[in-house]
Amino acid sequence: MAASVLEKSRKVSPIGLAFRHFIQFLRVPANVILVVGCLVLLYFTVYPAITLISSSFTVSSINELVFLKGAKMGDLTGYWWWYLFASPYAVQYFYEPLKNSLLMSLMSSVIAILYGGVVAFLITRTNIKGKKIISSVFVFPYIMPSWTLATFWKNFFQNPSIGTGVGGMLYNLFHISVPYEMVYGLVPSAIVLGLHYAPFAYILIGGILKNMDANLEEAATILQASRFKIIRKITLPIVMPAIMSTFLLVFASSMSAYAVPQYIGGGYKFLTTYMKMFINGGRFGQGYIMGIVLIVLGVSILLANQLLTGKRKNFTTVSGKSGQISYIDLKWGKWVGAVILVVICLFFSIAPLVTFALESLCVIPGDYSTFTLEYWISQGSTSTNNGLKGILFEPEVWKAFGNSLLLSVSCALIAGSLGVLVGYAVAKKRDTFLSKALDNLAFLPYLMPSMALGVAFLSIGKTWGLQGSMILLIIVGSIKYLPFASRSGISAMMQLSSEIEESATIQNIPWWKRMVRIIFPIQKSTFISGYILPFTSCMRELSLFVLLCGAQTTLLTTLLDSWMQYWPQHANALNLLIIVTVLLINFIVNRITGASIDKGVGGK
């Protein structure tokens, strides 16, 4: 009888057994992070996209009712899809901006690859002089925001002959006037974006060239192959995946660029500038559809990049690697080339700071005989300084600075902490379904263009009642910059032996104490970069927040965007303030972590 009762007590129902397994599953911290992380990221990445699509079929503003006779707020309609894709206005409002955006992105990709690729080849495969300074200065334009180069381009090349009424540095110093098409329009926008993203090509192509097996080129040299043939038959095929990867990355990034075409796009229409125009004009349906198009293009292009780089091994030759790299002897050209490259790099790195400083001191833009410090230190608003106080005493500037700092710190703490947790869970449960799902979801925001993601959160911000609030900005910023932090966290945890934590587990040390006392201190340099990168990126971001900021959440970048047209001196001063802040942060990052994005190519 007793044995029968004991046997019955041991029998557990399937539901009870499943519950036991579930409890046991949740006792592992990595499993909890995987489940919660997947649910949270599904909500904050997939839900905004779904909301954006549904909102494009909904009447959501009074301005839209002007076009939709008899409609009411909240009604469903496919009018905006017809309007943008098939109406008589489709060419003007969609296809022409799409064509210009595609052309601009194509040209900027080619420029970035040619410029960055050539410099990478000279640094890694020739005996050119000054490699360290060239490598360090070359990546400088990427550290600075893209609109920095756009503003510099305008300040340097503008002249009275193109209708601006003022002269830039080139005109005032040398009386040289360039045509309108080289100051404003499609070509200048492509050049500026190409220069900004050239470090992509430099880092990707340079990394492969530096680590390429020198035996391949040595064998070709022994067979008396010409240098041109070696480059064409050996070097180019090996670096082709990096070239294609750079092309796709620059293309996708340029498609979502807003500041550059806004500042120097001239009369050309682009998807991002029109999207902002529609959103600000209350025609949300059209703006949402353009956001959807940008997301689809961005995800498609960057997925193609992942597919391509995933096949990179098909392009490489694995063998005993020779450490003796045969550098091309440029002879006297090693000095001439070094001087030319240093001048070009300094022109696009230091000259922008000089022009912003000079233009912020001129009463008459471009006239360096009208210097004044009023735009910086004036404590009263006068006609001379356009009704504003000096930038150091203007309350709106410091309010925007405080907002930018609060936003950047908040996004860095949230994204950085989530990145550490994602890295821990993905590394601990690698190759499982949940691990792969969380890894992909954490990377998904990188595939979504900044402005399109901003439009998606603009749509759900209305639903949540958070439109124009700091909370909404923090949420979207944390999601957008999570890929930086998660990649840093995963990289750090993959390098860490599991035996270190296992020994602490045997001693019954709680999980949170293992993280704080053991894991984080060991990999703190890598983890810290996962906090600093979102902070730096957030301080200089414009496209992501330009549509989301309210009257009380003005940022330095959005304030600059509003000042650029009417208060040029204050805009240049503000530009300089933002750049100095960003560069100072990057310098601190370098001193704390020792990280440098050019390290491993030509930097030391």
PDB file of N, CA and C in Angstrom, residues 288-329:
ATOM      1  N   TYR A 288       5.147  58.940 -44.155  1.00  0.00           N
ATOM      2  CA  TYR A 288       5.275  57.575 -43.662  1.00  0.00           C
ATOM      3  C   TYR A 288       5.651  56.612 -44.794  1.00  0.00           C
ATOM      4  N   ILE A 289       5.046  56.789 -45.958  1.00  0.00           N
ATOM      5  CA  ILE A 289       5.349  55.900 -47.088  1.00  0.00           C
ATOM      6  C   ILE A 289       6.805  56.050 -47.512  1.00  0.00           C
ATOM      7  N   MET A 290       7.306  57.283 -47.539  1.00  0.00           N
ATOM      8  CA  MET A 290       8.721  57.477 -47.871  1.00  0.00           C
ATOM      9  C   MET A 290       9.614  56.823 -46.818  1.00  0.00           C
ATOM     10  N   GLY A 291       9.209  56.880 -45.555  1.00  0.00           N
ATOM     11  CA  GLY A 291       9.951  56.193 -44.512  1.00  0.00           C
ATOM     12  C   GLY A 291       9.967  54.693 -44.732  1.00  0.00           C
ATOM     13  N   ILE A 292       8.836  54.133 -45.134  1.00  0.00           N
ATOM     14  CA  ILE A 292       8.760  52.694 -45.423  1.00  0.00           C
ATOM     15  C   ILE A 292       9.684  52.331 -46.574  1.00  0.00           C
ATOM     16  N   VAL A 293       9.694  53.164 -47.625  1.00  0.00           N
ATOM     17  CA  VAL A 293      10.579  52.915 -48.775  1.00  0.00           C
ATOM     18  C   VAL A 293      12.039  52.914 -48.340  1.00  0.00           C
ATOM     19  N   LEU A 294      12.422  53.884 -47.491  1.00  0.00           N
ATOM     20  CA  LEU A 294      13.803  53.952 -47.020  1.00  0.00           C
ATOM     21  C   LEU A 294      14.164  52.739 -46.169  1.00  0.00           C
ATOM     22  N   ILE A 295      13.227  52.288 -45.325  1.00  0.00           N
ATOM     23  CA  ILE A 295      13.500  51.118 -44.494  1.00  0.00           C
ATOM     24  C   ILE A 295      13.684  49.880 -45.361  1.00  0.00           C
ATOM     25  N   VAL A 296      12.813  49.707 -46.341  1.00  0.00           N
ATOM     26  CA  VAL A 296      12.917  48.546 -47.234  1.00  0.00           C
ATOM     27  C   VAL A 296      14.235  48.571 -48.006  1.00  0.00           C
ATOM     28  N   LEU A 297      14.598  49.744 -48.529  1.00  0.00           N
ATOM     29  CA  LEU A 297      15.866  49.871 -49.255  1.00  0.00           C
ATOM     30  C   LEU A 297      17.057  49.605 -48.333  1.00  0.00           C
ATOM     31  N   GLY A 298      17.028  50.213 -47.137  1.00  0.00           N
ATOM     32  CA  GLY A 298      18.138  50.037 -46.212  1.00  0.00           C
ATOM     33  C   GLY A 298      18.307  48.602 -45.771  1.00  0.00           C
ATOM     34  N   VAL A 299      17.204  47.948 -45.395  1.00  0.00           N
ATOM     35  CA  VAL A 299      17.277  46.555 -44.956  1.00  0.00           C
ATOM     36  C   VAL A 299      17.734  45.655 -46.097  1.00  0.00           C
ATOM     37  N   SER A 300      17.214  45.875 -47.305  1.00  0.00           N
ATOM     38  CA  SER A 300      17.583  45.045 -48.455  1.00  0.00           C
ATOM     39  C   SER A 300      19.068  45.179 -48.777  1.00  0.00           C
ATOM     40  N   ILE A 301      19.551  46.420 -48.792  1.00  0.00           N
ATOM     41  CA  ILE A 301      20.950  46.660 -49.150  1.00  0.00           C
ATOM     42  C   ILE A 301      21.899  46.080 -48.104  1.00  0.00           C
ATOM     43  N   LEU A 302      21.595  46.295 -46.834  1.00  0.00           N
ATOM     44  CA  LEU A 302      22.495  45.829 -45.791  1.00  0.00           C
ATOM     45  C   LEU A 302      22.391  44.322 -45.562  1.00  0.00           C
ATOM     46  N   LEU A 303      21.244  43.719 -45.863  1.00  0.00           N
ATOM     47  CA  LEU A 303      21.159  42.262 -45.843  1.00  0.00           C
ATOM     48  C   LEU A 303      21.993  41.673 -46.975  1.00  0.00           C
ATOM     49  N   ALA A 304      21.985  42.362 -48.118  1.00  0.00           N
ATOM     50  CA  ALA A 304      22.856  41.943 -49.220  1.00  0.00           C
ATOM     51  C   ALA A 304      24.314  42.036 -48.809  1.00  0.00           C
ATOM     52  N   ASN A 305      24.644  43.054 -48.030  1.00  0.00           N
ATOM     53  CA  ASN A 305      26.010  43.197 -47.537  1.00  0.00           C
ATOM     54  C   ASN A 305      26.381  42.042 -46.606  1.00  0.00           C
ATOM     55  N   GLN A 306      25.454  41.678 -45.709  1.00  0.00           N
ATOM     56  CA  GLN A 306      25.723  40.553 -44.815  1.00  0.00           C
ATOM     57  C   GLN A 306      25.882  39.254 -45.595  1.00  0.00           C
ATOM     58  N   LEU A 307      25.046  39.067 -46.619  1.00  0.00           N
ATOM     59  CA  LEU A 307      25.134  37.869 -47.449  1.00  0.00           C
ATOM     60  C   LEU A 307      26.474  37.817 -48.162  1.00  0.00           C
ATOM     61  N   LEU A 308      26.902  38.975 -48.649  1.00  0.00           N
ATOM     62  CA  LEU A 308      28.166  39.046 -49.380  1.00  0.00           C
ATOM     63  C   LEU A 308      29.354  38.772 -48.475  1.00  0.00           C
ATOM     64  N   THR A 309      29.387  39.442 -47.314  1.00  0.00           N
ATOM     65  CA  THR A 309      30.512  39.243 -46.403  1.00  0.00           C
ATOM     66  C   THR A 309      30.490  37.857 -45.787  1.00  0.00           C
ATOM     67  N   GLY A 310      29.308  37.255 -45.747  1.00  0.00           N
ATOM     68  CA  GLY A 310      29.234  35.882 -45.256  1.00  0.00           C
ATOM     69  C   GLY A 310      29.902  34.903 -46.196  1.00  0.00           C
ATOM     70  N   LYS A 311      30.046  35.292 -47.466  1.00  0.00           N
ATOM     71  CA  LYS A 311      30.708  34.444 -48.449  1.00  0.00           C
ATOM     72  C   LYS A 311      32.150  34.874 -48.688  1.00  0.00           C
ATOM     73  N   ARG A 312      32.659  35.690 -47.807  1.00  0.00           N
ATOM     74  CA  ARG A 312      33.994  36.253 -48.003  1.00  0.00           C
ATOM     75  C   ARG A 312      35.066  35.167 -48.124  1.00  0.00           C
ATOM     76  N   LYS A 313      34.868  34.053 -47.431  1.00  0.00           N
ATOM     77  CA  LYS A 313      35.881  33.010 -47.464  1.00  0.00           C
ATOM     78  C   LYS A 313      36.087  32.463 -48.859  1.00  0.00           C
ATOM     79  N   ASN A 314      35.105  32.611 -49.735  1.00  0.00           N
ATOM     80  CA  ASN A 314      35.243  32.134 -51.092  1.00  0.00           C
ATOM     81  C   ASN A 314      36.253  32.956 -51.878  1.00  0.00           C
ATOM     82  N   PHE A 315      36.578  34.146 -51.368  1.00  0.00           N
ATOM     83  CA  PHE A 315      37.476  35.031 -52.085  1.00  0.00           C
ATOM     84  C   PHE A 315      38.894  34.994 -51.515  1.00  0.00           C
ATOM     85  N   THR A 316      39.113  34.287 -50.427  1.00  0.00           N
ATOM     86  CA  THR A 316      40.413  34.337 -49.780  1.00  0.00           C
ATOM     87  C   THR A 316      41.185  33.052 -50.004  1.00  0.00           C
ATOM     88  N   THR A 317      42.473  33.155 -49.882  1.00  0.00           N
ATOM     89  CA  THR A 317      43.345  31.996 -50.008  1.00  0.00           C
ATOM     90  C   THR A 317      44.062  31.808 -48.689  1.00  0.00           C
ATOM     91  N   VAL A 318      43.864  30.679 -48.051  1.00  0.00           N
ATOM     92  CA  VAL A 318      44.465  30.405 -46.753  1.00  0.00           C
ATOM     93  C   VAL A 318      45.704  29.553 -46.959  1.00  0.00           C
ATOM     94  N   SER A 319      46.821  30.044 -46.499  1.00  0.00           N
ATOM     95  CA  SER A 319      48.074  29.309 -46.621  1.00  0.00           C
ATOM     96  C   SER A 319      49.024  29.827 -45.561  1.00  0.00           C
ATOM     97  N   GLY A 320      50.259  29.318 -45.567  1.00  0.00           N
ATOM     98  CA  GLY A 320      51.254  29.841 -44.645  1.00  0.00           C
ATOM     99  C   GLY A 320      51.517  31.291 -44.991  1.00  0.00           C
ATOM    100  N   LYS A 321      51.234  32.205 -44.084  1.00  0.00           N
ATOM    101  CA  LYS A 321      51.309  33.637 -44.378  1.00  0.00           C
ATOM    102  C   LYS A 321      52.724  34.156 -44.222  1.00  0.00           C
ATOM    103  N   SER A 322      53.186  34.872 -45.240  1.00  0.00           N
ATOM    104  CA  SER A 322      54.507  35.467 -45.168  1.00  0.00           C
ATOM    105  C   SER A 322      54.427  36.809 -44.482  1.00  0.00           C
ATOM    106  N   GLY A 323      55.320  37.034 -43.544  1.00  0.00           N
ATOM    107  CA  GLY A 323      55.334  38.313 -42.849  1.00  0.00           C
ATOM    108  C   GLY A 323      56.132  39.366 -43.589  1.00  0.00           C
ATOM    109  N   GLN A 324      56.805  38.983 -44.667  1.00  0.00           N
ATOM    110  CA  GLN A 324      57.631  39.913 -45.420  1.00  0.00           C
ATOM    111  C   GLN A 324      56.800  40.537 -46.540  1.00  0.00           C
ATOM    112  N   ILE A 325      56.182  41.677 -46.281  1.00  0.00           N
ATOM    113  CA  ILE A 325      55.384  42.361 -47.282  1.00  0.00           C
ATOM    114  C   ILE A 325      56.308  43.139 -48.208  1.00  0.00           C
ATOM    115  N   SER A 326      56.134  42.924 -49.498  1.00  0.00           N
ATOM    116  CA  SER A 326      56.961  43.619 -50.489  1.00  0.00           C
ATOM    117  C   SER A 326      56.301  44.942 -50.838  1.00  0.00           C
ATOM    118  N   TYR A 327      56.794  46.026 -50.218  1.00  0.00           N
ATOM    119  CA  TYR A 327      56.213  47.341 -50.480  1.00  0.00           C
ATOM    120  C   TYR A 327      56.651  47.856 -51.845  1.00  0.00           C
ATOM    121  N   ILE A 328      55.724  48.521 -52.517  1.00  0.00           N
ATOM    122  CA  ILE A 328      56.044  49.151 -53.800  1.00  0.00           C
ATOM    123  C   ILE A 328      56.917  50.372 -53.528  1.00  0.00           C
ATOM    124  N   ASP A 329      58.034  50.455 -54.213  1.00  0.00           N
ATOM    125  CA  ASP A 329      58.949  51.575 -54.031  1.00  0.00           C
ATOM    126  C   ASP A 329      58.496  52.753 -54.899  1.00  0.00           C
TER     127      ASP A 329
END
